[in-house]
Amino acid sequence: EKLPSVPVMHMDFWIPPKKDPDLAETIAISTSPTQVVYTLPQTRKDAWSLLVSSPAPFEKVWARFNRSLSNVRVVTETLESKPPGTPDLPPGRIANSFFRVGIESANPADISVAAVVAFVDKSWLNANQVHKRSIEFNRFDKQQNAWVPSLTKRVRETSERLFFAVMLPGFSDLA
């Protein structure tokens, strides 16, 4: 009753996905300060694959695939501003950053669910007077032409950063 606006995931434990140990590691094939391109040699149906471990603010990105695939190409990109053609975030929301995760060699239907661990710098929270329990990640849904909030869970904290787990139905532009 005292925390009506706190998402329920902040009140529960989160267990990170476990990558299938039989699958090869993801390989970074191109890196820049704002973009990293990875290749995933193989996925397995109904198994978690670790896709990404950078750039900031990502720590890890996993996906669970609906079918086995080979040579999946994953592109992560930090955007300087709101993606062109997308609406503003809902009133009262302040954007910390915008980024994009794309799977170039798989269809959206190939992914059953995705999980992300990303961070927010505490200096940004303090400068913008944002409470750590109010952090929300949004995924741009092209069909709805809207930013849709995703379930988040604060999973750990350092002296400089807060880390959040985010569950996503797929990849696109994120805020």
PDB file of C-alpha atoms in Angstrom:
ATOM      1  CA  GLU A   1       0.000   0.000   0.000  1.00  0.00           C
ATOM      2  CA  LYS A   2       2.885   2.386   0.685  1.00  0.00           C
ATOM      3  CA  LEU A   3       4.537   1.800  -2.698  1.00  0.00           C
ATOM      4  CA  PRO A   4       1.679   1.841  -5.237  1.00  0.00           C
ATOM      5  CA  SER A   5       3.811   3.144  -8.112  1.00  0.00           C
ATOM      6  CA  VAL A   6       6.736   0.725  -7.654  1.00  0.00           C
ATOM      7  CA  PRO A   7       6.677  -2.069 -10.265  1.00  0.00           C
ATOM      8  CA  VAL A   8       6.150  -5.498  -8.724  1.00  0.00           C
ATOM      9  CA  MET A   9       9.412  -6.825 -10.211  1.00  0.00           C
ATOM     10  CA  HIS A  10      11.305  -4.478  -7.855  1.00  0.00           C
ATOM     11  CA  MET A  11       9.855  -6.472  -4.952  1.00  0.00           C
ATOM     12  CA  ASP A  12      10.951  -9.944  -6.074  1.00  0.00           C
ATOM     13  CA  PHE A  13      14.120 -11.897  -6.894  1.00  0.00           C
ATOM     14  CA  TRP A  14      15.467 -12.188 -10.430  1.00  0.00           C
ATOM     15  CA  ILE A  15      17.391 -15.166 -11.700  1.00  0.00           C
ATOM     16  CA  PRO A  16      19.362 -14.412 -14.879  1.00  0.00           C
ATOM     17  CA  PRO A  17      19.009 -16.688 -17.895  1.00  0.00           C
ATOM     18  CA  LYS A  18      21.574 -19.445 -18.202  1.00  0.00           C
ATOM     19  CA  LYS A  19      23.267 -19.697 -21.580  1.00  0.00           C
ATOM     20  CA  ASP A  20      23.253 -23.165 -23.077  1.00  0.00           C
ATOM     21  CA  PRO A  21      26.825 -24.339 -22.288  1.00  0.00           C
ATOM     22  CA  ASP A  22      26.975 -26.388 -25.498  1.00  0.00           C
ATOM     23  CA  LEU A  23      26.619 -23.293 -27.687  1.00  0.00           C
ATOM     24  CA  ALA A  24      29.651 -21.374 -28.962  1.00  0.00           C
ATOM     25  CA  GLU A  25      30.411 -17.930 -27.530  1.00  0.00           C
ATOM     26  CA  THR A  26      29.211 -14.789 -29.282  1.00  0.00           C
ATOM     27  CA  ILE A  27      32.019 -13.015 -31.182  1.00  0.00           C
ATOM     28  CA  ALA A  28      32.385  -9.221 -31.498  1.00  0.00           C
ATOM     29  CA  ILE A  29      33.228  -8.574 -35.151  1.00  0.00           C
ATOM     30  CA  SER A  30      33.072  -4.771 -35.229  1.00  0.00           C
ATOM     31  CA  THR A  31      33.271  -2.209 -32.426  1.00  0.00           C
ATOM     32  CA  SER A  32      33.038   1.554 -32.126  1.00  0.00           C
ATOM     33  CA  PRO A  33      32.152   3.833 -29.183  1.00  0.00           C
ATOM     34  CA  THR A  34      28.451   3.743 -30.164  1.00  0.00           C
ATOM     35  CA  GLN A  35      28.004   0.426 -31.979  1.00  0.00           C
ATOM     36  CA  VAL A  36      29.049  -3.178 -31.558  1.00  0.00           C
ATOM     37  CA  VAL A  37      28.291  -5.903 -34.095  1.00  0.00           C
ATOM     38  CA  TYR A  38      28.326  -9.503 -32.919  1.00  0.00           C
ATOM     39  CA  THR A  39      27.900 -12.850 -34.582  1.00  0.00           C
ATOM     40  CA  LEU A  40      26.388 -15.787 -32.771  1.00  0.00           C
ATOM     41  CA  PRO A  41      27.563 -19.002 -34.458  1.00  0.00           C
ATOM     42  CA  GLN A  42      24.529 -21.038 -33.430  1.00  0.00           C
ATOM     43  CA  THR A  43      21.268 -20.913 -31.486  1.00  0.00           C
ATOM     44  CA  ARG A  44      19.196 -23.806 -30.256  1.00  0.00           C
ATOM     45  CA  LYS A  45      15.411 -23.997 -30.085  1.00  0.00           C
ATOM     46  CA  ASP A  46      14.079 -23.107 -26.602  1.00  0.00           C
ATOM     47  CA  ALA A  47      17.581 -22.417 -25.245  1.00  0.00           C
ATOM     48  CA  TRP A  48      18.999 -19.120 -23.987  1.00  0.00           C
ATOM     49  CA  SER A  49      21.831 -17.566 -25.992  1.00  0.00           C
ATOM     50  CA  LEU A  50      24.037 -14.755 -24.722  1.00  0.00           C
ATOM     51  CA  LEU A  51      23.978 -12.177 -27.525  1.00  0.00           C
ATOM     52  CA  VAL A  52      25.709  -9.057 -26.231  1.00  0.00           C
ATOM     53  CA  SER A  53      27.990  -7.828 -23.477  1.00  0.00           C
ATOM     54  CA  SER A  54      28.438  -4.175 -24.586  1.00  0.00           C
ATOM     55  CA  PRO A  55      28.255  -1.211 -25.444  1.00  0.00           C
ATOM     56  CA  ALA A  56      27.116   0.873 -22.479  1.00  0.00           C
ATOM     57  CA  PRO A  57      24.534   0.829 -20.989  1.00  0.00           C
ATOM     58  CA  PHE A  58      24.307  -2.907 -21.722  1.00  0.00           C
ATOM     59  CA  GLU A  59      25.963  -5.421 -19.496  1.00  0.00           C
ATOM     60  CA  LYS A  60      24.360  -8.510 -21.061  1.00  0.00           C
ATOM     61  CA  VAL A  61      21.616  -9.299 -23.556  1.00  0.00           C
ATOM     62  CA  TRP A  62      20.128 -12.781 -23.910  1.00  0.00           C
ATOM     63  CA  ALA A  63      17.500 -14.216 -26.229  1.00  0.00           C
ATOM     64  CA  ARG A  64      15.555 -17.435 -26.274  1.00  0.00           C
ATOM     65  CA  PHE A  65      14.951 -18.631 -29.810  1.00  0.00           C
ATOM     66  CA  ASN A  66      11.964 -20.503 -31.242  1.00  0.00           C
ATOM     67  CA  ARG A  67      14.157 -22.420 -33.661  1.00  0.00           C
ATOM     68  CA  SER A  68      17.797 -23.282 -34.205  1.00  0.00           C
ATOM     69  CA  LEU A  69      19.703 -20.771 -36.330  1.00  0.00           C
ATOM     70  CA  SER A  70      23.265 -20.329 -37.596  1.00  0.00           C
ATOM     71  CA  ASN A  71      25.411 -17.198 -37.861  1.00  0.00           C
ATOM     72  CA  VAL A  72      22.994 -14.799 -36.187  1.00  0.00           C
ATOM     73  CA  ARG A  73      24.174 -11.189 -36.525  1.00  0.00           C
ATOM     74  CA  VAL A  74      23.397  -8.863 -33.587  1.00  0.00           C
ATOM     75  CA  VAL A  75      23.857  -5.080 -33.770  1.00  0.00           C
ATOM     76  CA  THR A  76      23.736  -2.874 -30.672  1.00  0.00           C
ATOM     77  CA  GLU A  77      23.780   0.871 -31.050  1.00  0.00           C
ATOM     78  CA  THR A  78      23.744   3.780 -28.618  1.00  0.00           C
ATOM     79  CA  LEU A  79      21.649   6.595 -30.130  1.00  0.00           C
ATOM     80  CA  GLU A  80      22.369  10.275 -29.522  1.00  0.00           C
ATOM     81  CA  SER A  81      18.675  11.196 -29.307  1.00  0.00           C
ATOM     82  CA  LYS A  82      15.150   9.876 -29.722  1.00  0.00           C
ATOM     83  CA  PRO A  83      14.936   7.838 -32.926  1.00  0.00           C
ATOM     84  CA  PRO A  84      13.425   9.785 -35.848  1.00  0.00           C
ATOM     85  CA  GLY A  85       9.763   9.050 -36.452  1.00  0.00           C
ATOM     86  CA  THR A  86       9.064   7.904 -32.897  1.00  0.00           C
ATOM     87  CA  PRO A  87       6.702   9.794 -30.588  1.00  0.00           C
ATOM     88  CA  ASP A  88       7.814  11.454 -27.392  1.00  0.00           C
ATOM     89  CA  LEU A  89       7.865   9.421 -24.218  1.00  0.00           C
ATOM     90  CA  PRO A  90       4.698   9.698 -22.095  1.00  0.00           C
ATOM     91  CA  PRO A  91       4.312  12.910 -20.056  1.00  0.00           C
ATOM     92  CA  GLY A  92       6.423  13.001 -16.905  1.00  0.00           C
ATOM     93  CA  ARG A  93       9.041  10.598 -18.292  1.00  0.00           C
ATOM     94  CA  ILE A  94      12.668  11.724 -18.658  1.00  0.00           C
ATOM     95  CA  ALA A  95      14.880   9.847 -21.105  1.00  0.00           C
ATOM     96  CA  ASN A  96      18.300   8.834 -19.860  1.00  0.00           C
ATOM     97  CA  SER A  97      19.334   7.285 -23.170  1.00  0.00           C
ATOM     98  CA  PHE A  98      18.096   5.707 -26.339  1.00  0.00           C
ATOM     99  CA  PHE A  99      19.582   2.609 -27.880  1.00  0.00           C
ATOM    100  CA  ARG A 100      18.810  -0.075 -30.405  1.00  0.00           C
ATOM    101  CA  VAL A 101      19.284  -3.833 -30.490  1.00  0.00           C
ATOM    102  CA  GLY A 102      18.744  -5.487 -33.829  1.00  0.00           C
ATOM    103  CA  ILE A 103      18.963  -9.047 -35.031  1.00  0.00           C
ATOM    104  CA  GLU A 104      19.823  -8.858 -38.715  1.00  0.00           C
ATOM    105  CA  SER A 105      19.784 -12.528 -39.614  1.00  0.00           C
ATOM    106  CA  ALA A 106      16.651 -13.679 -37.778  1.00  0.00           C
ATOM    107  CA  ASN A 107      12.966 -12.783 -37.945  1.00  0.00           C
ATOM    108  CA  PRO A 108      11.168 -11.263 -34.949  1.00  0.00           C
ATOM    109  CA  ALA A 109       9.099 -14.479 -34.738  1.00  0.00           C
ATOM    110  CA  ASP A 110      12.342 -16.427 -34.180  1.00  0.00           C
ATOM    111  CA  ILE A 111      12.715 -14.894 -30.696  1.00  0.00           C
ATOM    112  CA  SER A 112      10.344 -15.997 -27.949  1.00  0.00           C
ATOM    113  CA  VAL A 113      11.684 -13.664 -25.234  1.00  0.00           C
ATOM    114  CA  ALA A 114      14.696 -11.486 -24.506  1.00  0.00           C
ATOM    115  CA  ALA A 115      16.357 -10.396 -21.277  1.00  0.00           C
ATOM    116  CA  VAL A 116      18.706  -7.468 -20.751  1.00  0.00           C
ATOM    117  CA  VAL A 117      20.868  -6.262 -17.886  1.00  0.00           C
ATOM    118  CA  ALA A 118      21.585  -2.561 -18.335  1.00  0.00           C
ATOM    119  CA  PHE A 119      22.745   0.196 -16.030  1.00  0.00           C
ATOM    120  CA  VAL A 120      21.914   3.790 -15.160  1.00  0.00           C
ATOM    121  CA  ASP A 121      24.571   6.104 -13.716  1.00  0.00           C
ATOM    122  CA  LYS A 122      23.704   7.452 -10.276  1.00  0.00           C
ATOM    123  CA  SER A 123      25.043  10.869 -11.290  1.00  0.00           C
ATOM    124  CA  TRP A 124      22.229  11.076 -13.881  1.00  0.00           C
ATOM    125  CA  LEU A 125      19.641  10.094 -11.269  1.00  0.00           C
ATOM    126  CA  ASN A 126      20.872  12.802  -8.894  1.00  0.00           C
ATOM    127  CA  ALA A 127      21.132  15.488 -11.587  1.00  0.00           C
ATOM    128  CA  ASN A 128      17.559  14.802 -12.761  1.00  0.00           C
ATOM    129  CA  GLN A 129      16.070  14.131  -9.298  1.00  0.00           C
ATOM    130  CA  VAL A 130      14.932  10.637 -10.330  1.00  0.00           C
ATOM    131  CA  HIS A 131      14.296   8.024  -7.627  1.00  0.00           C
ATOM    132  CA  LYS A 132      16.040   4.703  -8.225  1.00  0.00           C
ATOM    133  CA  ARG A 133      12.788   2.772  -7.814  1.00  0.00           C
ATOM    134  CA  SER A 134      11.070   4.749 -10.573  1.00  0.00           C
ATOM    135  CA  ILE A 135      13.375   3.650 -13.411  1.00  0.00           C
ATOM    136  CA  GLU A 136      11.455   2.234 -16.343  1.00  0.00           C
ATOM    137  CA  PHE A 137      12.693   0.809 -19.637  1.00  0.00           C
ATOM    138  CA  ASN A 138      10.560   1.299 -22.721  1.00  0.00           C
ATOM    139  CA  ARG A 139      10.532  -0.542 -26.034  1.00  0.00           C
ATOM    140  CA  PHE A 140       9.217   1.152 -29.144  1.00  0.00           C
ATOM    141  CA  ASP A 141       6.357  -0.912 -30.579  1.00  0.00           C
ATOM    142  CA  LYS A 142       5.994  -0.141 -34.287  1.00  0.00           C
ATOM    143  CA  GLN A 143       2.485  -1.624 -34.529  1.00  0.00           C
ATOM    144  CA  GLN A 144       1.194   0.593 -31.720  1.00  0.00           C
ATOM    145  CA  ASN A 145       3.473   3.525 -32.662  1.00  0.00           C
ATOM    146  CA  ALA A 146       4.131   3.932 -28.945  1.00  0.00           C
ATOM    147  CA  TRP A 147       6.772   3.464 -26.269  1.00  0.00           C
ATOM    148  CA  VAL A 148       5.700   0.462 -24.203  1.00  0.00           C
ATOM    149  CA  PRO A 149       7.116  -0.056 -20.698  1.00  0.00           C
ATOM    150  CA  SER A 150       8.803  -3.380 -19.976  1.00  0.00           C
ATOM    151  CA  LEU A 151       9.065  -5.228 -16.696  1.00  0.00           C
ATOM    152  CA  THR A 152      12.230  -4.191 -14.857  1.00  0.00           C
ATOM    153  CA  LYS A 153      14.027  -5.352 -11.753  1.00  0.00           C
ATOM    154  CA  ARG A 154      16.863  -3.597  -9.943  1.00  0.00           C
ATOM    155  CA  VAL A 155      19.411  -6.399  -9.579  1.00  0.00           C
ATOM    156  CA  ARG A 156      22.426  -4.698  -8.025  1.00  0.00           C
ATOM    157  CA  GLU A 157      24.092  -1.439  -7.212  1.00  0.00           C
ATOM    158  CA  THR A 158      27.637  -0.093  -7.148  1.00  0.00           C
ATOM    159  CA  SER A 159      28.862   3.266  -5.883  1.00  0.00           C
ATOM    160  CA  GLU A 160      28.414   4.694  -9.408  1.00  0.00           C
ATOM    161  CA  ARG A 161      25.650   2.662 -11.092  1.00  0.00           C
ATOM    162  CA  LEU A 162      22.321   0.897 -10.691  1.00  0.00           C
ATOM    163  CA  PHE A 163      21.836  -2.303 -12.697  1.00  0.00           C
ATOM    164  CA  PHE A 164      18.423  -3.421 -13.934  1.00  0.00           C
ATOM    165  CA  ALA A 165      17.099  -6.607 -15.494  1.00  0.00           C
ATOM    166  CA  VAL A 166      14.569  -6.018 -18.255  1.00  0.00           C
ATOM    167  CA  MET A 167      12.339  -8.609 -19.919  1.00  0.00           C
ATOM    168  CA  LEU A 168      11.412  -7.868 -23.539  1.00  0.00           C
ATOM    169  CA  PRO A 169       9.171  -9.578 -26.081  1.00  0.00           C
ATOM    170  CA  GLY A 170      11.727  -8.791 -28.779  1.00  0.00           C
ATOM    171  CA  PHE A 171      14.174  -6.160 -29.964  1.00  0.00           C
ATOM    172  CA  SER A 172      13.764  -2.654 -31.382  1.00  0.00           C
ATOM    173  CA  ASP A 173      14.508   0.881 -30.249  1.00  0.00           C
ATOM    174  CA  LEU A 174      14.740   1.143 -26.468  1.00  0.00           C
ATOM    175  CA  ALA A 175      14.620   4.062 -24.003  1.00  0.00           C
TER     176      ALA A 175
END
